[in-house]
Coordinates of C-alpha atoms in Angstrom, one line a residue:
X1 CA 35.5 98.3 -46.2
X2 CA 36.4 96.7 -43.3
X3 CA 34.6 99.1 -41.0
X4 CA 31.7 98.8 -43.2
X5 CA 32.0 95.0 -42.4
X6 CA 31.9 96.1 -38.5
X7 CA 28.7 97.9 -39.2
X8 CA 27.4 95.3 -40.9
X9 CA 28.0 92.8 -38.1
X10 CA 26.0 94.9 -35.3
X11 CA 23.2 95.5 -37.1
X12 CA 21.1 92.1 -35.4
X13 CA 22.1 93.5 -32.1
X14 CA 20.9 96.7 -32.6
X15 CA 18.1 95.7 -33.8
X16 CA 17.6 93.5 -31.0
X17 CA 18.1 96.7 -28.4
X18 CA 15.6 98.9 -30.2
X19 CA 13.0 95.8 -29.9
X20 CA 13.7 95.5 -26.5
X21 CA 13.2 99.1 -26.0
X22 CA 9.8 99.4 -27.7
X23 CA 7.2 98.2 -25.4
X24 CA 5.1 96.4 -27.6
X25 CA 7.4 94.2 -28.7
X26 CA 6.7 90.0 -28.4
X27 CA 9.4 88.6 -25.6
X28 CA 12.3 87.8 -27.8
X29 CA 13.2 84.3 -27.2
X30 CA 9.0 83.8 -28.4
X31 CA 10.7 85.7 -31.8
X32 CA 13.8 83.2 -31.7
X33 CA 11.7 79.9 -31.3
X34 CA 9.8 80.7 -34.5
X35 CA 13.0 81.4 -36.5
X36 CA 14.1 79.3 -39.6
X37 CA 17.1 77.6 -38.1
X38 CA 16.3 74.1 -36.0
X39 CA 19.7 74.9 -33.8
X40 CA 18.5 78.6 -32.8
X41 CA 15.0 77.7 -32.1
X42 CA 15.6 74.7 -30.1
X43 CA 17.6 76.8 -27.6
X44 CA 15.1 79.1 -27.4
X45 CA 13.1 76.5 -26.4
X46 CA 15.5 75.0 -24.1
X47 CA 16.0 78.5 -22.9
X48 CA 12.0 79.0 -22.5
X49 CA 11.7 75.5 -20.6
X50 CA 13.8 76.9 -18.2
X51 CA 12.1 80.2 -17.5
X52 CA 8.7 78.3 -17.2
X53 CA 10.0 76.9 -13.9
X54 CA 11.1 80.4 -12.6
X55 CA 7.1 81.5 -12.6
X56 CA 4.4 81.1 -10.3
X57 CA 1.4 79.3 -11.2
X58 CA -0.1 82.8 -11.7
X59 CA 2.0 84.0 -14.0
X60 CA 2.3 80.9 -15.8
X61 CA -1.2 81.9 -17.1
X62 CA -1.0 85.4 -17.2
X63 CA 1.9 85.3 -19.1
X64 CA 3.8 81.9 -20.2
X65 CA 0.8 80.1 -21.2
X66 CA -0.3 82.6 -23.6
X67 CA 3.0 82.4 -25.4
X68 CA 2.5 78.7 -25.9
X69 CA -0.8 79.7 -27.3
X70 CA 0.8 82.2 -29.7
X71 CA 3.4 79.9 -30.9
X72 CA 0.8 76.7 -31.4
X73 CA -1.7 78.5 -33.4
X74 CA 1.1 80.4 -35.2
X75 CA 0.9 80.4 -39.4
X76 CA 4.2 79.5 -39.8
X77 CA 4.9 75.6 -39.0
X78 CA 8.5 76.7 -37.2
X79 CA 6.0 78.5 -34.1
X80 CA 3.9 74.9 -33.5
X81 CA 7.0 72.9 -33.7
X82 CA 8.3 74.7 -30.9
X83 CA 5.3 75.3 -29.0
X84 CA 5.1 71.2 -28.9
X85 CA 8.3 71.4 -26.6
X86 CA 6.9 73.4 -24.2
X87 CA 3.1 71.9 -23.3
X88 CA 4.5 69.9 -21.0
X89 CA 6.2 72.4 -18.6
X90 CA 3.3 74.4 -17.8
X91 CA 0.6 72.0 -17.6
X92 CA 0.8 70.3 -14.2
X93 CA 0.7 73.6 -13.0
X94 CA -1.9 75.8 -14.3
X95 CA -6.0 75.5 -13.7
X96 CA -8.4 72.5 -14.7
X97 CA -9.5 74.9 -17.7
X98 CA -6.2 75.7 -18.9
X99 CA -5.5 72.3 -18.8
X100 CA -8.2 71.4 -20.9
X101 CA -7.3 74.0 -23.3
X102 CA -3.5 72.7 -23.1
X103 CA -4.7 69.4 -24.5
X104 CA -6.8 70.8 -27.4
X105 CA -3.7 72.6 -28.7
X106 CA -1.5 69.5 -28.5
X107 CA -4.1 67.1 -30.0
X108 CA -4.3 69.8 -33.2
X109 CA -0.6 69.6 -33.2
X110 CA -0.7 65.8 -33.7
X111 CA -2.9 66.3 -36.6
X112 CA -1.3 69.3 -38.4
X113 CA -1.1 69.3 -41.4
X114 CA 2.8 69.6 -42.0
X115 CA 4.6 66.2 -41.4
X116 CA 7.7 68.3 -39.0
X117 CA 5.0 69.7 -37.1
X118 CA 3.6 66.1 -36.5
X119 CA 7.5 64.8 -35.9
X120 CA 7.6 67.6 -33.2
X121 CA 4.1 66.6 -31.6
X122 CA 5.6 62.4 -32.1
X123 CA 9.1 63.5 -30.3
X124 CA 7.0 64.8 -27.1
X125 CA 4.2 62.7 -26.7
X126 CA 5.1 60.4 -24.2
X127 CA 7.1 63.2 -22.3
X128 CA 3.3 65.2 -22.4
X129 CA 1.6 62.2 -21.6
X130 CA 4.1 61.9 -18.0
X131 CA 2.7 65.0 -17.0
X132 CA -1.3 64.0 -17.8
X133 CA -4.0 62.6 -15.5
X134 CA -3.9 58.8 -15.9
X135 CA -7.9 59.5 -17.2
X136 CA -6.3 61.7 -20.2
X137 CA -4.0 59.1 -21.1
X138 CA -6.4 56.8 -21.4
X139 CA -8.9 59.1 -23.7
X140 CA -6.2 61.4 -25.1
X141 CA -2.9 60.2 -25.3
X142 CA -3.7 56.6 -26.7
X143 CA -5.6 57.7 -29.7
X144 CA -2.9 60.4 -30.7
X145 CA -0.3 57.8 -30.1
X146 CA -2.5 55.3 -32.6
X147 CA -2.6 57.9 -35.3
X148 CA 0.9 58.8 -35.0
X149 CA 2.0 55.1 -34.9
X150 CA -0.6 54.8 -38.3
X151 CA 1.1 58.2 -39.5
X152 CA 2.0 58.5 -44.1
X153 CA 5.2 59.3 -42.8
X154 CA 7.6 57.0 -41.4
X155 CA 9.5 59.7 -39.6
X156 CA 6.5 60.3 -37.3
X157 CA 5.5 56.6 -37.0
X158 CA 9.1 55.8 -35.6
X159 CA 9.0 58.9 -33.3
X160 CA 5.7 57.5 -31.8
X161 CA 7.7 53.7 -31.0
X162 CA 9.8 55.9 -28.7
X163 CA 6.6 57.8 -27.3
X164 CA 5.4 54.0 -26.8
X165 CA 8.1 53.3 -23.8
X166 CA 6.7 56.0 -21.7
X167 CA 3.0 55.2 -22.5
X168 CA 3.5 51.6 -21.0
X169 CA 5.2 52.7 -17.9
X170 CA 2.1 54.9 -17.0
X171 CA -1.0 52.4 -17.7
X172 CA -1.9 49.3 -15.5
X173 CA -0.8 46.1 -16.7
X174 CA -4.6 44.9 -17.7
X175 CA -4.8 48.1 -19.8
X176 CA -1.5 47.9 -22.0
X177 CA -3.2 44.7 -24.0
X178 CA -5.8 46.3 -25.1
X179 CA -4.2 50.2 -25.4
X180 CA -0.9 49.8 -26.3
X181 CA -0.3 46.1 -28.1
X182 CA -1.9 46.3 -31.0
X183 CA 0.0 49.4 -32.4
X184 CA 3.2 47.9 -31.2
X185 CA 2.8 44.7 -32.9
X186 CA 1.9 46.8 -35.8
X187 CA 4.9 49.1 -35.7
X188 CA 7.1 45.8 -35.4
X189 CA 6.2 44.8 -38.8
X190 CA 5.7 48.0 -40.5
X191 CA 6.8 48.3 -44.3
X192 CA 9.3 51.3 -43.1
X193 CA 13.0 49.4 -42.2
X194 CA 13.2 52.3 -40.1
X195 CA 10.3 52.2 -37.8
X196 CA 11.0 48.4 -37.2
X197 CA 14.8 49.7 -36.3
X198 CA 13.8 51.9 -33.4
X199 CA 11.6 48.8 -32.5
X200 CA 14.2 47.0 -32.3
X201 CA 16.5 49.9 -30.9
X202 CA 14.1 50.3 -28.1
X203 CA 13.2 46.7 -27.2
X204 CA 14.5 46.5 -23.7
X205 CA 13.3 49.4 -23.0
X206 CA 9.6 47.9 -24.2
X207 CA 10.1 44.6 -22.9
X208 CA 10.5 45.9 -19.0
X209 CA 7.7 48.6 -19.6
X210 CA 5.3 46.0 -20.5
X211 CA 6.0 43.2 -18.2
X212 CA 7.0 39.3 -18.4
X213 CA 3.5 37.8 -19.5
X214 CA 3.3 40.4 -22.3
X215 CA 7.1 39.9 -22.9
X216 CA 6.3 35.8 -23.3
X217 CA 3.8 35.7 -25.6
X218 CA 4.0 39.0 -27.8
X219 CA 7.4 40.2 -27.7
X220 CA 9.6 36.7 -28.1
X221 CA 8.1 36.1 -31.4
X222 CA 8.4 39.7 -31.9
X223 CA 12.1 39.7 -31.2
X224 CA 12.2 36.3 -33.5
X225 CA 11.3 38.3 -36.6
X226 CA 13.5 41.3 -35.9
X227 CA 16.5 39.2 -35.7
X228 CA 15.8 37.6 -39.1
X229 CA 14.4 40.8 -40.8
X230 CA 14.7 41.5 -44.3
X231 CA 17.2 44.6 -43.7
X232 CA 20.4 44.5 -41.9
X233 CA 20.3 47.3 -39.6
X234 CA 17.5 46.1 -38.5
X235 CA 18.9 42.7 -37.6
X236 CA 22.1 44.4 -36.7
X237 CA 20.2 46.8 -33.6
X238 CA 18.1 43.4 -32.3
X239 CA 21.5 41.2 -32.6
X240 CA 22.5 44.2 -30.1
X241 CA 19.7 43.3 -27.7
X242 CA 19.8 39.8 -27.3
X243 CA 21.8 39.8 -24.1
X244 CA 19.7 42.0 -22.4
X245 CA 16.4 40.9 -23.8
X246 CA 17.5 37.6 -22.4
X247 CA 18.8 38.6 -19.2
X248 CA 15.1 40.2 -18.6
X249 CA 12.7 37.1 -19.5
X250 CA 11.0 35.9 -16.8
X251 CA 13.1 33.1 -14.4
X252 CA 10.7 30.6 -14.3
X253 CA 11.2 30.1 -18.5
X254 CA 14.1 32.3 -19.3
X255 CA 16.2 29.1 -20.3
X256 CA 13.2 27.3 -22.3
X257 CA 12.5 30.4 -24.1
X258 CA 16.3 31.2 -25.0
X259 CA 16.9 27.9 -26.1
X260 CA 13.5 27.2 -27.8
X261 CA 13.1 30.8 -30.0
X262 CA 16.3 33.0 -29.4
X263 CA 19.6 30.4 -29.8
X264 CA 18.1 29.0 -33.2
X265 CA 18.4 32.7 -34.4
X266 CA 21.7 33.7 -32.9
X267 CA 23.1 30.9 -34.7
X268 CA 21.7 31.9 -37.8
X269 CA 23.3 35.7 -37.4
X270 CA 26.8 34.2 -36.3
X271 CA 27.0 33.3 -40.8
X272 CA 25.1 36.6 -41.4
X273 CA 25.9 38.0 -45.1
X274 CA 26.6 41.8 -43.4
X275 CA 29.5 42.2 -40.8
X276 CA 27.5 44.8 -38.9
X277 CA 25.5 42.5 -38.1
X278 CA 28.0 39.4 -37.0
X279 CA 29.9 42.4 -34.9
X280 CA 27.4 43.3 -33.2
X281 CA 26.4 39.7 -32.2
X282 CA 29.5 39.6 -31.5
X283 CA 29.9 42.2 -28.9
X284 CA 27.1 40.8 -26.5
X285 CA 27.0 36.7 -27.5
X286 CA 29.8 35.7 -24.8
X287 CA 27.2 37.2 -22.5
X288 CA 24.7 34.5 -23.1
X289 CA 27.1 32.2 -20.9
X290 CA 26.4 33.6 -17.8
X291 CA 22.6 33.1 -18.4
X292 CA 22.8 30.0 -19.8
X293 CA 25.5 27.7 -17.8
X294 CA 28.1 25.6 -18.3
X295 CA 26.5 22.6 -19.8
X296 CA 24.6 24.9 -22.3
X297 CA 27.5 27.0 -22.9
X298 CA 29.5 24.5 -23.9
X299 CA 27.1 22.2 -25.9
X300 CA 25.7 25.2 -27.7
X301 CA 27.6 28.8 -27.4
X302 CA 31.1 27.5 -27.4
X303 CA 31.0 26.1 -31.0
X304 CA 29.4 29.3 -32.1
X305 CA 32.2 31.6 -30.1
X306 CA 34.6 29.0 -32.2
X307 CA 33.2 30.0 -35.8
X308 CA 33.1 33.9 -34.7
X309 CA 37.3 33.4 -33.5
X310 CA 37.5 32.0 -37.5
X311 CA 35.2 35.1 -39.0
X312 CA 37.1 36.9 -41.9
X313 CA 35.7 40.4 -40.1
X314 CA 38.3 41.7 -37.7
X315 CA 35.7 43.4 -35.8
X316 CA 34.0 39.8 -35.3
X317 CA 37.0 38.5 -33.5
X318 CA 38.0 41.4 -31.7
X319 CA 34.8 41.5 -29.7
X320 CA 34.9 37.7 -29.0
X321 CA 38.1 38.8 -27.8
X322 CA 37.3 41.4 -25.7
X323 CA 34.4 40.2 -24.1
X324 CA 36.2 36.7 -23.1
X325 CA 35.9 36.9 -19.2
X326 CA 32.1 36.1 -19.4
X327 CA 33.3 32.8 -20.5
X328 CA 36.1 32.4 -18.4
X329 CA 33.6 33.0 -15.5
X330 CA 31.4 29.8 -16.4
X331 CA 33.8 27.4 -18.2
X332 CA 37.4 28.3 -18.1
X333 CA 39.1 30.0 -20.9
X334 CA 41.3 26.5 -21.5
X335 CA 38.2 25.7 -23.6
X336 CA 38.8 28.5 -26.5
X337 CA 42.7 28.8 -25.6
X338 CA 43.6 26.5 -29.1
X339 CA 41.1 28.6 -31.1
X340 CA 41.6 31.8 -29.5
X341 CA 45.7 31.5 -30.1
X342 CA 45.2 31.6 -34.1
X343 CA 42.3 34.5 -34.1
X344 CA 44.9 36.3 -31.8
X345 CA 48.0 36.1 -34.5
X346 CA 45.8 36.9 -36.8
X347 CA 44.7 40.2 -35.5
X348 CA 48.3 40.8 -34.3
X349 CA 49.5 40.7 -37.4
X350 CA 46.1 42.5 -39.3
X351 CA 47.3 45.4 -42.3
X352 CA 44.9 48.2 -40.5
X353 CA 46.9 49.5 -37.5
X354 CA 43.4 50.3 -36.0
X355 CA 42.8 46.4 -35.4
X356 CA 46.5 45.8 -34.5
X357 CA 46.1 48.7 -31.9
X358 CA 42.8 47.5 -30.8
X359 CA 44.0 43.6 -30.0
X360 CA 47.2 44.8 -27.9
X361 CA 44.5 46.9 -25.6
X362 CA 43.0 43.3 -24.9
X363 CA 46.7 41.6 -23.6
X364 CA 46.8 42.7 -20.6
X365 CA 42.8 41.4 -20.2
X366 CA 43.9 38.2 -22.3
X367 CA 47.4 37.6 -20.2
X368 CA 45.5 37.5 -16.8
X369 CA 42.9 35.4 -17.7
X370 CA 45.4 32.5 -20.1
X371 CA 48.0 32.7 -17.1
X372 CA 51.6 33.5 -17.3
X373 CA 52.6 29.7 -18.9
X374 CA 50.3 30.0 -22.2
X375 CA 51.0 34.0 -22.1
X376 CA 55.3 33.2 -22.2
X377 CA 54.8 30.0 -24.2
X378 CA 51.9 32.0 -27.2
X379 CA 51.8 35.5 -27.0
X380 CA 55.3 37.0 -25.3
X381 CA 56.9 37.6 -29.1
X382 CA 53.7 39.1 -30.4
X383 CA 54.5 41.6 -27.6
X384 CA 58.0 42.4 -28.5
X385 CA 56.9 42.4 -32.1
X386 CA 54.6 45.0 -31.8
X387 CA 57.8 47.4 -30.4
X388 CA 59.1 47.7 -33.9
X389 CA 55.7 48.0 -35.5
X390 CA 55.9 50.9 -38.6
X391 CA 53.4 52.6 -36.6
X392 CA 54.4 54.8 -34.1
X393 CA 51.0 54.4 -32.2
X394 CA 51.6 50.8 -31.9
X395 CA 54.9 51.5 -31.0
X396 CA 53.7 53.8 -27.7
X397 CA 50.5 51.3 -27.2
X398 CA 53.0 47.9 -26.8
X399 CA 54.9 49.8 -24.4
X400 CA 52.1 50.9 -22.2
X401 CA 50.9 47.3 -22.3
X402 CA 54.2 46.1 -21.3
X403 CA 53.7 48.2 -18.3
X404 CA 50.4 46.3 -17.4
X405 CA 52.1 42.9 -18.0
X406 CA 54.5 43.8 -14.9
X407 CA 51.6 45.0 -12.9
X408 CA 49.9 41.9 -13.9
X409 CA 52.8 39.3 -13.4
X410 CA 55.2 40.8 -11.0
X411 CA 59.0 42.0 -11.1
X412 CA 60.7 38.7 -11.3
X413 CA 59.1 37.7 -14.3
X414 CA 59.8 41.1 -15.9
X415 CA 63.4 40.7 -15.1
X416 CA 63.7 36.9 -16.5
X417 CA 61.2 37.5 -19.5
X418 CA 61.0 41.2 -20.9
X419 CA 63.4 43.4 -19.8
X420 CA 66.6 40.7 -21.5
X421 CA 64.8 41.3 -24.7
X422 CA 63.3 45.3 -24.5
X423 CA 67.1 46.2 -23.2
X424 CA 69.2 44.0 -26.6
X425 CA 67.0 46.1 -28.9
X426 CA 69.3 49.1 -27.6
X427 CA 71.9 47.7 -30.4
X428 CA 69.1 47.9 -33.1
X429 CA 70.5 49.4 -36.2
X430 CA 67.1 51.3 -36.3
X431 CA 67.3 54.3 -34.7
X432 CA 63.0 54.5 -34.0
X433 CA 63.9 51.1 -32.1
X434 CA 66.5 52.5 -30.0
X435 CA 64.8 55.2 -28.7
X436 CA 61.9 52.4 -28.5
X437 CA 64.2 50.9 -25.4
X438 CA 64.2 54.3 -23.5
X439 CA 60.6 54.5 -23.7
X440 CA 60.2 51.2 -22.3
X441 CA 62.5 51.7 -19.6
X442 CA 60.4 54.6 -18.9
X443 CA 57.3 52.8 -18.8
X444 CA 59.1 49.8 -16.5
X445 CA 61.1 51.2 -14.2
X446 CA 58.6 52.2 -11.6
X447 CA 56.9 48.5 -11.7
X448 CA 60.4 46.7 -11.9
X449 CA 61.4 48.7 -9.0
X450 CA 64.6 50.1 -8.0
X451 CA 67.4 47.0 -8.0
X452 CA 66.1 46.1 -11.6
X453 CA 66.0 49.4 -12.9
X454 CA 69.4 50.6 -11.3
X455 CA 71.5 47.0 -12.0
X456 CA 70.0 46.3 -15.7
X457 CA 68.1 49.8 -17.1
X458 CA 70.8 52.2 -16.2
X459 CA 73.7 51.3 -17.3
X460 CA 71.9 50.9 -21.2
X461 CA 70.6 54.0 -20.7
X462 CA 74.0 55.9 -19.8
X463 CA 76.0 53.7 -23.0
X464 CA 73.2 54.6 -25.1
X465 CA 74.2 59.3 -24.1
X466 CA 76.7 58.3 -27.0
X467 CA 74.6 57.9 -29.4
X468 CA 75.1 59.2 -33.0
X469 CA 71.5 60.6 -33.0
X470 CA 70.7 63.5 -31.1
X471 CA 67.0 62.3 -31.3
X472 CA 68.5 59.2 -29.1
X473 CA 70.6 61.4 -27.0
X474 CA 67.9 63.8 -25.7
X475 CA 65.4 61.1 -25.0
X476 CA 68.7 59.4 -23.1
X477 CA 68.3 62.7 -20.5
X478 CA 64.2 62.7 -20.8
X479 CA 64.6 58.9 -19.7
X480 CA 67.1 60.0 -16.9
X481 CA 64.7 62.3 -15.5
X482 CA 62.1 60.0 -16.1
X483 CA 63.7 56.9 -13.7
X484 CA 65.9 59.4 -11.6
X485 CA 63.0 59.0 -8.6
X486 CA 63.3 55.1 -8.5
X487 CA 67.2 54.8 -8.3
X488 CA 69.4 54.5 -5.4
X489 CA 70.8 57.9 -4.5
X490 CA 74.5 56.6 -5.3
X491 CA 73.7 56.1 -8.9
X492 CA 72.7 59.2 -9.2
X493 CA 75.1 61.3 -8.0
X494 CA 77.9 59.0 -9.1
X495 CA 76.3 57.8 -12.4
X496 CA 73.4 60.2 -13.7
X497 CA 75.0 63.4 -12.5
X498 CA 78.2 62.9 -15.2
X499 CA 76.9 62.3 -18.0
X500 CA 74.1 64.7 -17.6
X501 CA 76.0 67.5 -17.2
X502 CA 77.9 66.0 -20.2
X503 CA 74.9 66.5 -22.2
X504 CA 74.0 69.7 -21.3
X505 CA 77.3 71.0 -23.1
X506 CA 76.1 68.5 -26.6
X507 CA 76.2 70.1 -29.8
X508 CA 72.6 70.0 -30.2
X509 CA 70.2 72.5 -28.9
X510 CA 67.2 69.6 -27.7
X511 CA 69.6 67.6 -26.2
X512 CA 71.4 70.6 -24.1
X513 CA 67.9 71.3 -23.2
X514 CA 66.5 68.2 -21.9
X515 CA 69.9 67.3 -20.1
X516 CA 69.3 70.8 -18.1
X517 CA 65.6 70.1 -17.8
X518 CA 66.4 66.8 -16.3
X519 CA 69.6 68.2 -14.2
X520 CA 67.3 70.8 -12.9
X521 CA 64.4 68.5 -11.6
X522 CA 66.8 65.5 -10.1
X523 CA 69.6 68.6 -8.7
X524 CA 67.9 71.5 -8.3
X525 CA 70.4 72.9 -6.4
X526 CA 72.7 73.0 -9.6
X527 CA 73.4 75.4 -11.5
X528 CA 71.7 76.3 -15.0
X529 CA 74.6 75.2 -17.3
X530 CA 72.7 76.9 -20.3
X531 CA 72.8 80.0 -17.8
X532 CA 73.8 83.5 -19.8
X533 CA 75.0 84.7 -16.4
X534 CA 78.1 83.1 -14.3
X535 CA 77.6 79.3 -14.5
X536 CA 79.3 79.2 -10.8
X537 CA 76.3 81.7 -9.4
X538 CA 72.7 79.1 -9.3
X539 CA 70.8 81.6 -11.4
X540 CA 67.7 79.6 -12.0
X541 CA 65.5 82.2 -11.2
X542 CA 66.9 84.6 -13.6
X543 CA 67.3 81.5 -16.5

């Protein structure tokens, strides 16, 4: 049987060879782009895109160009949605005739009669219309992209707001009123949530394609109605904009207009029913700040960066959170510190690890901007806390950001502040929390430096080679190995060296391992205690 399977698995290939023999054959990736499966004939595509720019203009009619042909007037729908992919790559390059002919093809495409074919023609309009004469945008292009916009399928209609972008970038600015607005405006309120999404996805994009006067007196009130639309994704992908649809207004107004028809919005999403769409506010709000100004920012955007701190939706607060130096830059993070200490405990403290892990990411962020006096006095025992969290990954994450508070406040405070308390949990009943202490001192040593971690690391990290758990015990010769580099060469040989070598004779297999591995790297000149061979002879090499 399982030869027969064998057989059975060659038999496309040798199909494929006795096609390629036969001389009358169709190329085969022409074959593989009218195929059944979206994945295979996309490649071919791909594949044929590529080729296209390997031929000379002759043989781009003579031979590519007919392909195209083939595969646009093909009976099966898969051929014309693939031929759509591939108008643009041989057009700019083939006669005026061709050309002509290129366009017919492409215009029937836009008005087959199967809706995927139409998607395809949708998907590559504005990439086909690039490649056009700015005449045949004008006559072609405009009226396809109006009867795709008006299209009984709102997959096409929504493929036809991203052909829209590349439409306005090509046509003068006294053209786009009159050519492009009126289906945009239309698309902005159609019935279909999902054609006024990928408005609203695409927005910035639209906004600088069209210009600031267009942007002032079509697209504000636009923008006004996405962010209060009737559907929540909808709302949620414009909430995502408003920073940069802001940031893009013209000078002159930009303030006016934010503070006239965008901020009585925002503060309208900031109590949104969904959290989607209060987390993605969220994420770009704090941004507003910089726009704005200090006076503004504090009459208007603080109180609103206030209620989001309060927000029952941990992603809410953790992207106030995160995006905090925008505000720091324009009023001082003093301002938020009172609010920002509860949201902070809060998250600290959350039941999903994810948010716990997420918050400790932003410390090192939070610590440099609240200073080292609000940092010891608010957030120091969150710290520690979070090095006997339940959760290993928390565990490994507060260590790492311990790392970065030493980078961020220096040795000295390390010495006074964390390493007394990371060092006493080395007496912790808890096992987990022992071996917690070694990775610390791990993470520390380098940014302590060598007279910390030589008069206060190692001589906890030597008491603790005693230890009941061999777990403990081999992490005891990792950490050696680890911190070996940043102590004084004394301590090593006079210190490290014994009880290493005491370790590599333990009972346990891991920790007679490590303890070599680390006597090894810090002695190589020693010999392999674990060595077969005579333990006098250094027989590394044969180990």
């Amino acid at each position: 049987m399982a030869g027969a399977d064998g057989d059975d698995s060659l038999y496309p290939i040798a199909v494929l060879i006795d096609e390629l023999r036969n001389e009358d054959v169709q190329p085969p990736l022409e074959s593989l782009a009218t195929v059944e499966e979206t994945v295979v004939r996309d490649k071919a595509v791909e594949s044929l895109r590529k080729i296209s720019q390997e031929h000379s203009p002759v043989d781009l009619e003579v031979h590519f160009e007919p392909l195209v042909k083939r595969l646009a007037s093909g009976d099966w729908f898969t051929s014309r949605t693939s031929a759509c992919g591939l108008f643009s790559v041989c057009y700019p390059r083939v006669s005026s005739t061709v050309k002509a002919e290129i366009r017919q093809h492409f215009r029937t495409l836009c008005s087959d009669d199967t809706p995927m074919v139409r998607r395809a023609a949708a998907s590559k309009l504005g990439e086909f219309a690039k490649v056009l004469e700015l005449d045949y945008v004008k006559s072609d292009i405009i009226s396809l992209f109006t009867a795709l916009a008006s299209d009984e399928q709102d997959s096409v209609r929504l493929l036809a707001v991203e052909a829209c972008v590349s439409i306005a970038t090509l046509l003068p600015q006294e053209d786009l009123e009159t050519l492009v607005m009126p289906t945009l405006r239309q698309a902005a309120e159609d019935k279909s949530w999902r054609v006024r999404y990928m408005v609203a996805d695409k927005f910035s994009e639209l906004q600088k394609a069209v210009g600031p006067e267009i942007t002032k007196n079509d697209l504000v009130p636009a923008f006004q109605n996405l962010l209060k639309d009737c559907e929540a994704e909808v709302r949620a992908a414009a909430a995502n904009k408003v920073k940069e649809f802001c940031e893009n207004l013209p000078e002159d107004n930009r303030e006016q207009i934010i503070m006239t028809h965008i901020l009585p919005c925002v503060k309208e999403l900031v109590s949104d029913t969904n959290q989607h769409v209060k987390s993605a506010l969220a994420s770009v709000i704090m941004g507003l700040s910089t726009i704005l100004g200090k006076d503004n920012t504090i009459e208007h955007l603080l109180p609103l960066f206030l209620a989001q701190l309060k927000d029952e939706c941990p992603e809410v607060r953790l992207n106030i959170i995160s995006n905090l130096d925008c505000v720091n830059e324009v009023i001082g993070i003093r301002q938020l510190s009172q609010s920002l200490l509860p949201a902070i405990v809060e998250l600290a403290e959350d039941a999903k690890w994810r948010v716990r892990l997420a918050i400790i990411e932003y410390m090192p962020l939070l610590a440099g901007q609240l200073g080292v006096e609000f940092f010891d006095e608010k957030l120091n025992t969150l710290c520690m806390a979070w090095l006997i969290d339940h959760v290993y990954a928390i565990r490994e994450a507060a260590t790492c950001n311990l790392m970065k508070l030493v980078e961020k406040f220096g040795a000295e405070w390390a010495q006074n502040t964390i390493v007394p308390k990371v060092l006493g949990m080395a007496n912790d009943p808890n096992y987990l929390h022992r071996m917690t202490t070694l990775f610390c001192i791990n993470a520390l040593s380098e940014a302590c430096g060598q007279d910390i971690t030589t008069k206060q690391m190692l001589p906890v990290v030597l008491k603790m080679s005693n230890d009941q758990v061999a777990n403990v015990r081999f992490n005891v010769a990792k950490s050696l190995q680890k911190i070996g580099p940043v102590l004084d060469s004394n301590a090593l040989q006079t210190e490290v060296k014994p009880v290493l070598e005491k370790l590599a004779t333990d009972t346990d297999m891991d920790v007679k391992y490590f303890a070599q591995e680390a006597i090894s790297c810090l002695f190589p000149t020693t010999p392999n205690l674990l060595c077969p061979l005579n333990a006098s002879q250094d027989c590394s090499v044969q180990c």
